[in-house]
Every structure is written in C-alpha cells, then in structure tokens.
C-alpha cells in the first residue's frame, strides 16, 4: 500500500500526550509475568537484577520471597537486601516491605516480589502495588512479579477454571505503568515435574497443590490466558509505536480485517461475510464508517444505525471517521490498525467522479495497494452506472443575511455607477465579480449564489448598453454573467467545505475535551456514586439531557433504585425498557427498533466480563442523535461500565478481606470463649465432685476452700456470659438505657462494697469529691463499666497492690478514674485497647478482650468519654470516665 499523507488521529494523539505526561520523571516498571506459581518469575527477576548490578547500577532487593527454593536463594546472593519492617498484629509478628526505607535509600533499581500481595493492617498502603506506584513516582526503577490469576479482569476466569477463589488482585489499569512485561513461560509438563521434585512447594503443601490447582488441564488453560494477555499487551505497544512514529506500512504480524459500511442495505451482507472470515481466521476485525459530509435522510440514517449495531453485535471494533474520500479514509485506518485484509462489495460507477479521482473505490485501492489483500464480495445485482448528480446548496440562511447581501451589492453598484463612463462597463463587471468573493468568506452557499444573481441582474440593467434594459448583445457579456454563477458556485462549495471542516474540528475538539475531563475525574472518583455522577455530568454537558443510571443488584437483576439520577419522572415503563435492554444486552427505547415509543434511550453498560447496569438517557428534543453523538455516548458508557466494574471488584475484594478477617476472628473467639467457659466449669464440676465425698464434707476448711473456688469460678463464668450478651445487644443496636438520676459517689461506694473477691487479692480504696456529683443514666450498665475497669486493673497488677477509684468534678462532666499499680499500657495507641477482642501482647490468661470495648460503648451511649493513659510515675495505668453531670434540685432524689 502506498503510504498516504500521515495525519495523527486526535484521540490517539491525546492518549499519547497523557501517557508521556504519566511517564515523565517517574521510574521504569518491568513486570515478570507468569501463568502460576513455580514457573520461575522470581528467579528470572533476580537473574536480570544481577545483570544490571554487573553493569554498574545500584540494585537492592526490597522484598523477595524464596519459599525455600535453593536455586532462588543461591542467585539472591551478592545483592543488597533491604531489611523488612516488623509489626505486631493480634499477637503475631508480621514482616512487610519497608517502603519508607526504600524511598530514603533511593537506589537505581529495586526488586519487589509478589505485586498483588496485601500488606498487613496498619501499613503505609493496603496493597503492595500501591507501594510500587509510590516508588515509581519517586523516580526509582522497579522489577516485580505477577501471576495471571491476580489480574483483576482475569480473576473470575481463573476461578471458573481452577475452582480456587482469588483473594488478591491488581487492577488492569495499573499495568499501564509497566514499561516492559516479560512473560516467563514453562510447559505444564515441566512445571508438574518441578512440583514433584519439591521445587515449587514443600511437604504437604505440594501434595495439596497437586491434588487441586496443579492439574495439567488447568495449567494449560492458565498458560493460554497468560499468553493471550501478553499478546494483547504487545499488540497495543506495537500500535502505539507505529502511530507515534507515523509508520503506515502494513506489518503482517497477525491477520486483521476491515470492512467499510454505509447506509447501503448491502452493507449488512458485507458485515456478516467479514464476521465469517474473521471467525475462520481467529482474527480481529474493524467496521469502518466514513462520514463524507453528505447529509442523510431519516431512512438512510436509520439503515446506517442498524448496520453499525449489527457490526457491534457481531464483535467488530466500530470506527467512525470523517473524510471526503472513502478510499483515503479506508487506507489511513487500515494503516493505523495494521490491517492485512480489506473486505468490500462491487461499487457502482459515476462517470465524472471516477474520471477525475482515478476510478471508483475498488479501482483506487487495487491500483495503490500492494501490502493488503482485497476481498470483493459478490452481490445479487451487477454494478450500475450512475449519472452526474448536482448537489444544490441549501437556502437555509436567515432573511437578515439576504438583506445585508442585497445592501452590500447595491453599495458596490452605487460606487461603480459614476465610474462607468471612465472605466467602461466591463471593468465595473469585473469589480462586481470580485466583490462576490468577500461574501464567500462570511456567508453560506445560499447568500453567495443570491449575490451572484443579483450582481448579474444589476450589472445588466445598470451598466450594459443599452442601459436600463435587460437586453444583451455581446457574447462576452453573456460569458461574464455565466462567470458570476461559476465563481459563486465554486466559492460556495469551498466555503461550505471549510465551514464543515471547521465544524468537524470544533466538534472533535469538544468531544476530546469532554472525554479527557471525564477520564481525569473518573480516575479521582473513589465510589460508585461518584463515578456515576461524573458520567452524568459529562453526558449532560455533551447532550443537554437528563440521565439516570442503575446497576446490578445482588440478585443479578438491575435494581429499581438508581445509583444517580437527574431525571425526576422515571416511570414504570422506562424501568421495563431498562430491564429489557439489560436482559437482551441491546439498546432499547427512544429511536431504536425496540420499544421505540419510550421517551428514554436505555443503553446497557458492558464491563470487561459482564453487563453491570443500564444508563437511561432522556433527550430534550425529538431530533435523532448524530453518529458523532452516538459514538460519544457509547464511549462514555464504555468508560463508565469499566470504572463501575472496577469499583465493584474492589468492593468485592474488600468484602472478601472482611469475610476472611471475620472468619479468623470468629475462630479466635470460639477458641477463647470455649476456654473461658471450660475453665470455670471444670473448677465447678471438680468442686462439686469433691463435695460429694464424705471426707471432704466433714473437713470444714477444705469444704470452705472448695466452695470459695466454686463461687469465684461461677462469678467468672457469669461475667464472661454477661460480656457476650452485652456485646450482642450493642452490635444489634438494641441497647436500651434507663434515665435514672443518682449520685456518683454513693453509686461507686456501693459497687466497691460488693467487690469482695477483688478486695481479697488487692487493696481497693476510694477517694471521693467533696461535692455531690449527680448523673442521669442506667445504673446497671454503668456498674458493668466500673466492674470491668476494676477487674481489668486487678488482672494486670500484682496481688496485694493498690487499686484506687477517684471521683471529681470536671467542668460539665462528672469524672471517675480507676488507678492501678500494674504493668501499665503497652506501646500501642491507647484507642486500640478499646477495640473488640483486642488483647495486648503478654496479657495474662483469661478474658476474651471484650470488657473495655463494652465499657466504651456503654459510656458513649450515655454521652460520655473514656480514656486510658499511663500514670505520670510509670507505676501503673489510669482509666478515666467522663459522664455529663446533672444539676438536681433538692427533694428530687428518692
């Protein structure tokens, strides 16, 4: 194919500019990509790192998991390894990648293994790929590894293949940061042999993997997924490089087909034929529509829309462009898409047009194409010759324009009238002819032709002898009048073309601006509602229409509740149309073939893997959408669907993490509760069994000791059950408080007197405020708070130590504190002590970590606050409770 003049596509140019902006001043990312664990990604990464170090680069290992593989550990030698950051999580010590230390060290290249890893709670970022992103924007090159199952768009497919849910994923959009993706490939047979030799997993883990995930048929499917994804990435990179460097020659790296479609009824046959050929070749294909500027009738526009929808339904990439020449547009798009085959029908012939343009479309392609195959599909009729068609200008300018044009021509005649005797009437005629050209720069074709006709009439009447008549004697004068119309026609044609091109550029610029701003705001949106709101804002800006967006509910059907809506009157009929569009995965409603009487256009939102919702567009007038508008709304809906799908995947990932944490917490709770219930029950059963013996019953000291142990165990059991019941009431939101008024000092004195068990092991004292402190609340629940605080102080302090309960007035609050001489608060944020089921490291046996959490909930339900701090002398801890005080008149209390 002879290369046409290269003109970059504005949309592709915009994408290229955005990519250059993202790549500026950031590090390079290389991803070692594989089908599953064990193919050698980490080994390949370390080998590449050793080569970079040998070349003189500053290379460090941020984090690499060897999993006990000797080959990996051996090749790791000689590389500087960054110390990991240790953290405590629920009593377990977890080690994570230290991103802060890596940023401070700032090497030329850093290795960060397992990109999809989830960091421990409390880390700088929840995901490791976010750590990598921060390193890149700090100007550090990164090598990392990734398996195909951890790609967000492939996670569902991997689950269908393997039956193993994927917990950790990386958004596909993150891989746009990758400057290079290297596929680390291994045959399934070799991988299974490595698994058997213990080079993938060790011990029982290898056996479980062989029985579940590592099946040959599953590995083959995963390998195909990895190869296809890599091929897609390489294909996109090739296209970008060809476009950026203006390479228009065809490279037959893969078969690609293109078919040009129009409003012709024969286009449907071409589309189906191209689909069959592409299916047989397993090749992608493009359906191209070229807008040559010819205005279509309503029936032609409807036929064109049907053809475009048919191409989309059959899986084509639909491309719409503007160009005067269909053949030039076809060659340009074919070169941009690296097309190898063009499919077309036999075009009709037009004598004059084909003569001056070098033949019809087929002739032009055949005469100039050398690298692209052309397939001509036969038709039911033979090509015909079409006559010469004159496209008459449309006189749709406003009357004011014609009035101004008449005044302008009249002014020219008035200026030329006194000069006619001196210059001659033919010179005046040329002056009037030149006077038409300025009109062509500002007016449409109608006023131009009108000015030519008016100038010719006035020149004939006012200047051609005999003057003030319409008779013409000289042939030259007749030719001059004809020249008026020739000049006017050419000028009008050129003006219309320039204005149409100007309008096209303006529309394209506006479309690119809308999409750019939409994409920019979409990247910043954090929730589904924000994403939908940004889409609605862009659509309203582009179409001046109201919009409603609904998504899929948990039942798999679209919800009747809208994610966002600017249309106030969404009827049941509109919802029925939306349901039909979603179920049939086709557009429906206004100006479509289905339910066309509806006042809204329903467009299903298709993500990468499924349909996730429907967009309802309510046009403000009855005019049909132009092709540009349809293309724009399709593009916005595509971006919207992918963004909503990404957000749903992230929400599902977060929910999965919550479920996993809940499952672990549930198991830990069961283990702890069973221990807390079993220990006192064992004491009670043992004591009761001992009391049944005759010797024990007659030994009073032994009997009293056993009875005391039974009572203490029963109290411990009762407190555990009460904590669990309180937790259940608080979690369910059914905690109900009474509003009794009581005095705080008397309340505490009563509770302390009933704490006989604690007073046996600790010195429990009180220090009361001099003034009465009145509260309004539930004495029973507040007693629970005080008992939990005193029991907690006794648990974490040595026997015989002092525990003091202190009350005082604190502005508008009544304050009481429990002061102990125990181990104090550990080196953790004090607010963590009040988390449910949290137990500090080194805590004594007993307890489920609910007491302080329940105390906090009860205090806050009373409108108060609870705090924890170490004593100033570091000899214990202080727990303070502030409750709103009440001013009570005399005689109110009982």
mmCIF file of N, CA and C in Angstrom, residues 2 32 70 115 141 149 162 172 206 236 299 309 333 376 464 530 570 582 623 654 705 716 779 820 838-839 871:
data_model
loop_
_atom_site.group_PDB
_atom_site.id
_atom_site.type_symbol
_atom_site.label_atom_id
_atom_site.label_comp_id
_atom_site.label_asym_id
_atom_site.label_seq_id
_atom_site.Cartn_x
_atom_site.Cartn_y
_atom_site.Cartn_z
ATOM 1 N N UNK A 2 0.651 2.133 -0.902
ATOM 2 C CA UNK A 2 1.434 3.369 -0.903
ATOM 3 C C UNK A 2 1.035 4.210 0.281
ATOM 4 N N UNK A 32 7.618 -9.267 35.581
ATOM 5 C CA UNK A 32 7.888 -10.646 35.177
ATOM 6 C C UNK A 32 6.590 -11.415 35.383
ATOM 7 N N UNK A 70 16.130 -23.534 46.690
ATOM 8 C CA UNK A 70 17.576 -23.363 46.762
ATOM 9 C C UNK A 70 18.110 -22.540 45.593
ATOM 10 N N UNK A 115 3.537 -8.687 43.376
ATOM 11 C CA UNK A 115 2.890 -7.381 43.226
ATOM 12 C C UNK A 115 1.492 -7.355 43.827
ATOM 13 N N UNK A 141 13.430 2.849 39.507
ATOM 14 C CA UNK A 141 13.032 1.735 38.655
ATOM 15 C C UNK A 141 12.670 0.534 39.520
ATOM 16 N N UNK A 149 -3.551 -15.057 37.430
ATOM 17 C CA UNK A 149 -4.761 -15.128 38.247
ATOM 18 C C UNK A 149 -4.958 -13.896 39.109
ATOM 19 N N UNK A 162 -10.092 -23.063 37.763
ATOM 20 C CA UNK A 162 -9.427 -23.796 38.844
ATOM 21 C C UNK A 162 -10.340 -24.123 40.019
ATOM 22 N N UNK A 172 -6.163 -3.906 36.302
ATOM 23 C CA UNK A 172 -5.516 -3.932 34.996
ATOM 24 C C UNK A 172 -4.925 -2.572 34.641
ATOM 25 N N UNK A 206 2.808 -29.159 48.767
ATOM 26 C CA UNK A 206 2.999 -29.640 47.399
ATOM 27 C C UNK A 206 1.963 -30.699 47.051
ATOM 28 N N UNK A 236 -0.884 -3.855 21.645
ATOM 29 C CA UNK A 236 -1.129 -2.448 21.966
ATOM 30 C C UNK A 236 0.154 -1.626 21.873
ATOM 31 N N UNK A 299 -34.517 7.843 6.732
ATOM 32 C CA UNK A 299 -34.488 6.398 6.456
ATOM 33 C C UNK A 299 -33.053 5.909 6.278
ATOM 34 N N UNK A 309 -25.022 -1.161 14.497
ATOM 35 C CA UNK A 309 -25.400 -2.033 15.625
ATOM 36 C C UNK A 309 -25.143 -3.499 15.298
ATOM 37 N N UNK A 333 -7.074 4.297 7.970
ATOM 38 C CA UNK A 333 -7.451 3.496 9.138
ATOM 39 C C UNK A 333 -6.840 2.105 9.053
ATOM 40 N N UNK A 376 -13.373 -9.041 -2.667
ATOM 41 C CA UNK A 376 -14.581 -8.437 -3.223
ATOM 42 C C UNK A 376 -15.711 -9.450 -3.098
ATOM 43 N N UNK A 464 -24.701 47.530 -18.776
ATOM 44 C CA UNK A 464 -24.534 47.009 -20.139
ATOM 45 C C UNK A 464 -25.419 47.830 -21.099
ATOM 46 N N UNK A 530 -19.827 8.445 42.984
ATOM 47 C CA UNK A 530 -19.000 9.497 42.397
ATOM 48 C C UNK A 530 -18.730 9.214 40.927
ATOM 49 N N UNK A 570 -39.035 9.167 36.304
ATOM 50 C CA UNK A 570 -38.741 7.861 35.727
ATOM 51 C C UNK A 570 -39.937 6.952 35.977
ATOM 52 N N UNK A 582 -31.209 -4.641 29.482
ATOM 53 C CA UNK A 582 -30.211 -5.395 30.246
ATOM 54 C C UNK A 582 -30.310 -6.885 29.944
ATOM 55 N N UNK A 623 -35.045 15.269 18.057
ATOM 56 C CA UNK A 623 -34.091 15.050 16.980
ATOM 57 C C UNK A 623 -33.240 13.825 17.259
ATOM 58 N N UNK A 654 -12.642 -5.973 49.041
ATOM 59 C CA UNK A 654 -12.694 -5.510 50.428
ATOM 60 C C UNK A 654 -13.626 -6.377 51.253
ATOM 61 N N UNK A 705 -12.870 -23.892 101.322
ATOM 62 C CA UNK A 705 -11.983 -23.536 100.204
ATOM 63 C C UNK A 705 -12.588 -23.949 98.871
ATOM 64 N N UNK A 716 -16.803 -15.701 87.582
ATOM 65 C CA UNK A 716 -16.041 -15.516 86.342
ATOM 66 C C UNK A 716 -16.855 -15.958 85.140
ATOM 67 N N UNK A 779 -27.966 2.737 85.933
ATOM 68 C CA UNK A 779 -27.021 2.295 86.967
ATOM 69 C C UNK A 779 -26.485 0.897 86.686
ATOM 70 N N UNK A 820 -4.375 1.962 88.975
ATOM 71 C CA UNK A 820 -3.767 0.719 89.475
ATOM 72 C C UNK A 820 -2.261 0.872 89.540
ATOM 73 N N UNK A 838 -9.522 -7.200 71.248
ATOM 74 C CA UNK A 838 -8.081 -6.891 71.285
ATOM 75 C C UNK A 838 -7.514 -7.234 72.656
ATOM 76 N N UNK A 839 -6.389 -7.948 72.656
ATOM 77 C CA UNK A 839 -5.683 -8.277 73.883
ATOM 78 C C UNK A 839 -4.216 -7.964 73.654
ATOM 79 N N UNK A 871 0.276 6.183 84.265
ATOM 80 C CA UNK A 871 0.478 7.113 85.384
ATOM 81 C C UNK A 871 1.741 7.937 85.149
#
